[in-house]
Coordinates of C-alpha atoms in Angstrom, one line a residue:
Chain Y
M1 CA -41.8 -156.6 98.9
R2 CA -42.8 -153.7 100.2
I3 CA -45.3 -155.7 103.0
R4 CA -42.6 -158.1 104.0
Y5 CA -40.5 -155.3 104.8
V6 CA -42.9 -153.7 106.7
F7 CA -43.7 -157.0 108.9
K8 CA -39.9 -157.7 109.2
G9 CA -39.3 -154.2 110.7
T10 CA -42.1 -154.0 113.2
K11 CA -41.0 -157.3 114.8
E12 CA -37.5 -156.2 115.1
E13 CA -38.6 -153.3 116.4
L14 CA -40.5 -154.5 119.0
K15 CA -37.7 -156.8 120.0
L16 CA -35.2 -154.2 119.9
N17 CA -37.3 -151.7 121.6
P18 CA -39.1 -153.5 124.3
N19 CA -40.5 -150.0 125.7
V20 CA -44.4 -149.1 126.3
G21 CA -44.2 -146.6 124.0
T22 CA -43.7 -149.1 121.3
F23 CA -46.4 -151.4 122.1
S24 CA -48.5 -148.7 122.4
W25 CA -47.7 -147.8 118.8
F26 CA -48.0 -151.1 117.4
L27 CA -51.4 -151.4 119.1
H28 CA -52.5 -148.3 117.9
R29 CA -51.3 -148.9 114.1
I30 CA -53.4 -152.5 114.4
T31 CA -56.6 -151.3 116.2
G32 CA -56.6 -148.3 113.1
L33 CA -56.5 -151.2 110.6
L34 CA -59.5 -152.9 112.2
L35 CA -61.6 -150.0 112.6
L36 CA -61.3 -149.3 109.0
F37 CA -62.0 -153.3 108.3
Y38 CA -65.2 -152.9 110.4
L39 CA -66.0 -149.3 109.0
F40 CA -66.4 -151.6 105.4
T41 CA -68.5 -154.2 106.9
H42 CA -70.6 -151.7 108.6
M43 CA -71.2 -149.9 105.3
W44 CA -71.8 -153.4 103.9
V45 CA -74.5 -154.0 106.1
L46 CA -76.1 -150.1 106.0
G47 CA -75.6 -150.2 102.1
S48 CA -78.4 -152.9 101.6
A49 CA -81.2 -150.2 102.5
N50 CA -80.9 -148.9 99.3
K51 CA -82.2 -151.7 98.3
G52 CA -85.4 -151.9 100.6
A53 CA -86.3 -152.9 103.9
E54 CA -86.8 -156.5 103.5
A55 CA -83.1 -156.7 102.2
F56 CA -82.0 -154.8 104.9
N57 CA -83.4 -157.0 107.5
Q58 CA -82.0 -160.1 105.5
R59 CA -78.6 -158.6 106.0
L60 CA -78.4 -157.6 109.3
S61 CA -80.5 -160.6 110.8
A62 CA -77.2 -162.6 109.1
V63 CA -74.8 -160.6 111.5
Q64 CA -76.9 -161.1 114.7
T65 CA -75.3 -164.5 115.6
P66 CA -73.4 -165.2 118.5
L67 CA -69.7 -165.1 116.4
F68 CA -70.3 -161.7 115.2
H69 CA -71.5 -160.9 119.4
F70 CA -68.4 -162.0 120.4
L71 CA -66.5 -159.9 117.3
E72 CA -68.7 -157.0 119.0
I73 CA -66.9 -157.0 121.9
G74 CA -63.6 -157.0 120.2
L75 CA -64.9 -154.4 118.3
I76 CA -65.6 -152.1 122.0
L77 CA -62.2 -152.8 123.2
V78 CA -60.6 -151.9 120.0
I79 CA -62.5 -148.8 119.4
F80 CA -61.6 -147.9 123.3
Y81 CA -58.0 -148.3 123.1
H82 CA -57.7 -146.6 119.7
M83 CA -60.0 -143.6 120.9
V84 CA -58.1 -143.0 124.8
N85 CA -54.3 -143.9 122.9
G86 CA -55.1 -141.7 120.5
L87 CA -56.6 -138.5 122.5
S88 CA -53.6 -139.0 125.2
I89 CA -51.4 -138.2 122.3
T90 CA -53.2 -135.3 121.5
L91 CA -53.2 -133.8 124.8
M92 CA -49.7 -134.6 125.2
D93 CA -48.5 -132.7 122.3
F94 CA -51.1 -129.6 122.9
A95 CA -50.7 -129.6 126.7
N96 CA -46.8 -130.2 126.1
I97 CA -46.8 -132.8 128.9
S98 CA -44.0 -135.3 127.3
S99 CA -42.2 -135.3 130.6
K100 CA -44.9 -137.5 132.2
H101 CA -45.1 -139.8 130.1
K102 CA -45.1 -142.8 132.7
S103 CA -48.5 -141.1 134.3
L104 CA -50.2 -140.7 131.0
V105 CA -49.5 -144.4 130.3
V106 CA -51.1 -145.5 133.6
A107 CA -54.1 -142.6 132.9
V108 CA -54.5 -144.4 129.5
V109 CA -55.0 -148.0 130.9
L110 CA -57.1 -146.8 134.0
V111 CA -59.6 -145.0 131.5
F112 CA -59.6 -147.8 129.0
A113 CA -60.1 -150.6 131.9
I114 CA -63.3 -148.0 132.7
L115 CA -64.9 -147.5 130.0
A116 CA -64.5 -151.3 129.2
I117 CA -65.9 -152.6 132.2
V118 CA -68.7 -150.4 132.4
S119 CA -69.9 -150.8 128.8
L120 CA -69.3 -154.4 129.1
S121 CA -71.3 -154.9 132.0
V122 CA -74.1 -153.4 130.1
M123 CA -73.4 -154.7 126.9
L124 CA -72.7 -158.6 128.0
P125 CA -76.5 -159.8 128.9
R126 CA -78.0 -157.7 126.4
L127 CA -76.2 -159.7 123.7
F128 CA -76.4 -163.4 125.3
A129 CA -79.1 -162.9 127.8
P130 CA -81.9 -160.5 126.0
H131 CA -84.9 -162.1 127.9
I132 CA -83.4 -161.2 131.6
S133 CA -81.9 -158.0 131.1
T134 CA -84.5 -156.0 129.3
G135 CA -87.6 -158.1 130.3
G136 CA -87.8 -159.8 126.8
L137 CA -88.2 -156.6 125.0
A138 CA -85.1 -157.0 122.8
Chain T
M1 CA -12.0 -160.4 139.0
S2 CA -15.3 -162.4 137.3
T3 CA -15.8 -164.0 134.1
T4 CA -19.0 -162.2 131.8
T5 CA -20.5 -163.7 128.9
F6 CA -20.6 -161.1 126.2
K7 CA -23.0 -161.6 122.5
I8 CA -21.4 -159.7 120.2
F9 CA -22.5 -158.6 116.6
R10 CA -20.1 -159.3 114.0
Y11 CA -20.1 -158.6 110.0
D12 CA -17.2 -158.4 107.8
P13 CA -17.9 -157.7 104.1
D14 CA -15.1 -159.0 103.1
D15 CA -14.9 -162.6 104.6
G16 CA -18.0 -163.4 102.7
R17 CA -20.3 -164.9 106.2
D18 CA -23.6 -163.5 106.9
P19 CA -23.7 -161.5 110.1
H20 CA -23.7 -163.2 113.1
F21 CA -23.4 -163.6 116.8
Q22 CA -19.9 -164.2 118.4
T23 CA -19.4 -165.1 122.0
F24 CA -16.5 -163.8 123.9
Q25 CA -16.1 -164.8 127.6
V26 CA -14.6 -161.3 129.4
E27 CA -12.6 -160.9 132.5
T28 CA -14.3 -158.3 134.4
V29 CA -13.4 -156.0 137.4
K30 CA -15.7 -153.7 139.2
G31 CA -15.7 -150.1 137.9
M32 CA -15.3 -151.6 134.2
T33 CA -17.6 -150.2 131.4
L34 CA -18.5 -151.6 128.9
L35 CA -16.4 -149.7 126.5
E36 CA -13.1 -151.3 128.3
A37 CA -14.8 -154.6 127.9
L38 CA -14.7 -154.2 124.3
Y39 CA -11.3 -152.8 124.6
W40 CA -10.2 -155.8 126.3
I41 CA -12.3 -158.2 123.8
M42 CA -9.9 -156.2 120.8
E43 CA -6.6 -156.3 122.9
H44 CA -6.8 -160.1 124.1
K45 CA -9.2 -162.0 121.5
D46 CA -9.6 -160.8 118.2
P47 CA -7.6 -157.9 116.9
T48 CA -10.4 -157.6 113.9
F49 CA -13.4 -156.2 116.4
A50 CA -14.5 -153.1 115.0
F51 CA -16.1 -150.4 117.0
R52 CA -16.0 -146.6 117.1
S53 CA -15.0 -144.6 120.4
S54 CA -13.2 -141.7 121.5
C55 CA -13.6 -139.5 124.4
R56 CA -14.7 -142.5 127.0
E57 CA -16.5 -139.9 129.0
A58 CA -20.0 -139.7 127.3
N59 CA -19.1 -136.5 125.3
C60 CA -18.3 -137.5 122.0
G61 CA -21.4 -139.8 121.0
S62 CA -19.2 -142.0 119.4
C63 CA -19.9 -145.2 121.1
A64 CA -23.6 -145.5 121.1
M65 CA -24.9 -149.2 120.7
H66 CA -27.8 -151.2 121.2
I67 CA -26.9 -153.1 125.1
N68 CA -29.4 -155.4 126.0
G69 CA -32.4 -154.3 125.2
S70 CA -31.5 -150.8 125.1
Y71 CA -29.5 -148.0 123.1
G72 CA -26.7 -146.4 125.0
L73 CA -22.8 -145.3 125.4
A74 CA -20.8 -148.2 125.9
C75 CA -18.3 -145.9 127.9
R76 CA -21.3 -144.8 130.5
T77 CA -22.3 -148.3 131.0
Q78 CA -21.1 -150.4 133.8
V79 CA -20.4 -153.7 133.1
D80 CA -21.7 -154.6 136.6
N81 CA -25.0 -153.5 135.4
L82 CA -26.0 -156.0 132.7
K83 CA -27.2 -158.8 133.1
P84 CA -25.1 -161.7 131.4
P85 CA -24.9 -162.8 128.6
V86 CA -24.5 -159.0 127.5
V87 CA -25.9 -158.9 123.9
I88 CA -24.3 -155.9 122.0
R89 CA -25.5 -154.9 118.0
P90 CA -24.6 -151.9 116.1
L91 CA -27.5 -149.1 116.2
A92 CA -30.0 -149.7 113.8
H93 CA -31.6 -148.0 110.8
L94 CA -27.9 -147.4 109.6
Q95 CA -25.8 -149.7 107.6
V96 CA -23.2 -151.4 109.0
L97 CA -19.8 -150.8 107.6
K98 CA -18.2 -153.3 109.7
D99 CA -18.9 -155.0 113.3
L100 CA -20.4 -152.2 115.5
V101 CA -19.3 -149.4 113.3
V102 CA -22.3 -148.0 110.7
D103 CA -22.4 -145.2 108.4
M104 CA -23.7 -142.2 110.0
K105 CA -24.3 -140.5 106.8
P106 CA -27.6 -140.5 106.2
F107 CA -28.0 -138.8 110.2
F108 CA -25.9 -136.4 109.4
D109 CA -27.4 -135.4 106.3
N110 CA -30.3 -135.2 108.1
L111 CA -29.4 -133.0 110.6
K112 CA -27.9 -130.8 107.9
A113 CA -31.4 -130.2 106.4
I114 CA -32.4 -128.3 109.3
K115 CA -29.3 -125.7 109.0
P116 CA -27.9 -126.6 112.3
Y117 CA -26.1 -123.2 112.4
L118 CA -26.6 -119.9 113.5
I119 CA -28.6 -117.4 110.8
P120 CA -28.1 -113.6 111.7
G121 CA -31.5 -111.6 111.2
D122 CA -31.7 -108.5 108.8
D123 CA -30.1 -106.6 111.4
P124 CA -27.2 -108.0 113.2
P125 CA -25.5 -105.7 116.0
E126 CA -22.3 -103.3 115.5
K127 CA -20.3 -106.1 118.0
E128 CA -21.6 -109.3 120.0
Y129 CA -25.4 -110.6 120.2
Y130 CA -26.9 -110.0 123.3
Q131 CA -28.6 -113.0 125.2
S132 CA -30.1 -112.7 128.2
V133 CA -29.9 -114.8 131.0
D134 CA -33.6 -116.0 131.0
D135 CA -33.2 -116.2 126.6
R136 CA -30.6 -118.7 127.6
K137 CA -32.3 -120.8 129.8
K138 CA -34.8 -121.8 127.0
I139 CA -32.1 -123.4 125.0
D140 CA -30.1 -124.9 128.1
H141 CA -31.7 -128.3 127.7
H142 CA -31.2 -128.7 124.1
V143 CA -27.3 -127.2 123.5
D144 CA -26.5 -130.8 125.6
C145 CA -27.1 -133.1 122.4
I146 CA -23.8 -135.1 121.5
L147 CA -25.5 -136.7 118.5
C148 CA -24.5 -140.1 119.3
G149 CA -27.6 -141.9 117.3
S150 CA -29.5 -143.6 119.8
C151 CA -33.0 -142.0 119.3
Y152 CA -32.4 -142.3 115.6
G153 CA -31.7 -146.0 116.2
S154 CA -34.4 -146.5 118.2
C155 CA -37.2 -144.7 116.1
P156 CA -39.5 -146.8 114.5
V157 CA -40.3 -144.4 111.9
A158 CA -36.9 -144.0 111.2
Y159 CA -37.1 -147.6 110.0
G160 CA -39.9 -147.3 107.6
D161 CA -38.9 -144.1 105.8
P162 CA -34.9 -142.7 106.0
K163 CA -36.2 -139.6 104.5
Y164 CA -37.7 -138.8 108.4
L165 CA -35.6 -136.1 109.9
G166 CA -35.3 -137.8 113.0
P167 CA -35.5 -137.2 116.5
H168 CA -32.0 -135.8 116.8
A169 CA -32.4 -132.9 113.9
L170 CA -35.8 -132.0 115.2
L171 CA -34.6 -131.3 118.7
K172 CA -31.6 -129.7 117.2
A173 CA -34.0 -127.6 115.4
L174 CA -35.8 -126.4 118.2
R175 CA -32.4 -125.5 119.9
F176 CA -32.0 -122.6 116.9
V177 CA -35.7 -121.3 117.1
D178 CA -35.6 -121.0 120.4
D179 CA -32.5 -119.2 120.6
S180 CA -32.8 -115.3 120.8
R181 CA -30.1 -114.9 118.7
D182 CA -31.1 -116.5 115.6
G183 CA -32.9 -115.0 112.3
A184 CA -34.4 -117.9 110.6
T185 CA -37.4 -119.4 112.5
D186 CA -39.7 -119.3 109.8
E187 CA -37.5 -120.6 107.6
R188 CA -36.3 -123.8 110.1
L189 CA -40.2 -124.2 111.1
A190 CA -40.6 -124.5 107.1
I191 CA -38.3 -127.3 107.0
V192 CA -39.6 -129.3 110.0
A193 CA -43.0 -128.9 108.7
S194 CA -42.3 -130.6 105.4
E195 CA -43.6 -134.3 104.7
F196 CA -40.8 -135.5 106.4
G197 CA -40.7 -133.6 109.2
V198 CA -42.2 -133.4 113.0
F199 CA -45.9 -134.8 111.7
R200 CA -44.0 -138.0 110.6
C201 CA -43.7 -138.4 114.8
H202 CA -45.6 -141.2 116.2
T203 CA -45.1 -139.9 119.9
I204 CA -43.5 -143.0 120.6
F205 CA -41.1 -142.2 123.4
N206 CA -38.3 -144.5 122.4
C207 CA -35.8 -141.1 121.5
Q208 CA -36.8 -139.8 125.3
L209 CA -36.2 -143.3 127.0
V210 CA -32.8 -144.1 125.7
C211 CA -31.3 -140.4 125.5
P212 CA -27.7 -140.8 127.5
K213 CA -28.1 -137.2 128.2
D214 CA -31.7 -137.4 129.7
L215 CA -32.8 -135.2 127.4
N216 CA -36.2 -135.2 125.5
P217 CA -36.6 -135.0 122.0
T218 CA -40.4 -135.9 122.0
G219 CA -41.1 -132.6 123.9
A220 CA -39.0 -131.1 121.4
I221 CA -41.2 -132.1 118.4
S222 CA -44.4 -131.3 120.4
K223 CA -43.0 -128.1 120.9
L224 CA -42.2 -127.5 117.2
K225 CA -45.8 -128.8 116.3
N226 CA -47.5 -126.2 118.5
K227 CA -45.3 -123.6 116.9
I228 CA -46.2 -124.6 113.5
V229 CA -50.0 -124.9 114.5
V230 CA -49.5 -121.4 116.0
K231 CA -48.0 -119.6 113.1
K232 CA -50.6 -120.9 110.6
F233 CA -53.9 -120.9 112.8
P234 CA -53.2 -118.0 115.3
F235 CA -56.5 -118.4 117.0
M236 CA -55.0 -121.7 118.8
K237 CA -52.8 -119.9 120.7
P238 CA -54.7 -120.1 123.7
F239 CA -55.0 -123.6 123.4
V240 CA -51.5 -125.1 122.9
R241 CA -48.2 -124.4 124.8
T242 CA -45.6 -123.7 122.9

């Protein structure tokens, strides 16, 4: 019941308050949950190191597939959004610049875009064409 | 004179029907406010239509409602500026009693929780309190709040938790904390630092966007947060603005 209440309420809030703040709040919560999910997956892979090198290599190779490479791109975007938005809220509170909300939103979008473009331009060739980008070392 | 379509939220607990939207065609004239249009509907179309209003000049805060995607006062909204069909809903997060009338009790209970009145300090003056012009300027902004409930309706945190004090109560708390005559600053900071106080705020900025008086409850909440941080950790003083 409680979960249904939360889903219904979130839908209503997005509908009744179609403002930038509502959407960034919604995305912040969703990306937070996704990061929590990633943390458990991450520990599941790393935890296998307790059972020796063989088990660790085996589990690591299980996540070195094109599907997981695509998910890694999503992960980078999720981390950057959650990080940039979180930092902007902290800055807003500490520096008390709430009256400059619109400039803050523009700054968040710009920093997010720069981080995403730079990291993806490094990451994409390494993930999908390692023989070209690293001279066959990867 | 032209005709504008209105879609209005209707609910009557006595007639047994579910809440629904009813469409009205309203004859509007230039300069007509939304409140006048609502009165026109009540007088010409349906005398059972219920809504709150009083002063008609954005001073009493009775006629706050959800108008075409945002909260605002009906009395200071021009019908000409609204895109038809004009969709009107009651304030959110408060129980609907009838049509656009909601039960404001939780809203005012939250306000009472922060003790919205002057509490004298240990040593009250013999005559009147003296307040310098500079000290008065500190609260100039916050005293304008008319408690219409627009900010409370627009705050998604208030949906999730009715005990959350809400932007209106926290803005009022800062009004007394910043008042040089008030002697209960520590007491009030303890109230707003509680589980349902300032730290529940998710900095969504809806309250700031919808405020019909152009006040800044989000800024007030962040100021209160900083005051609480400095009170607990005095070494943080150079890093925050209170």
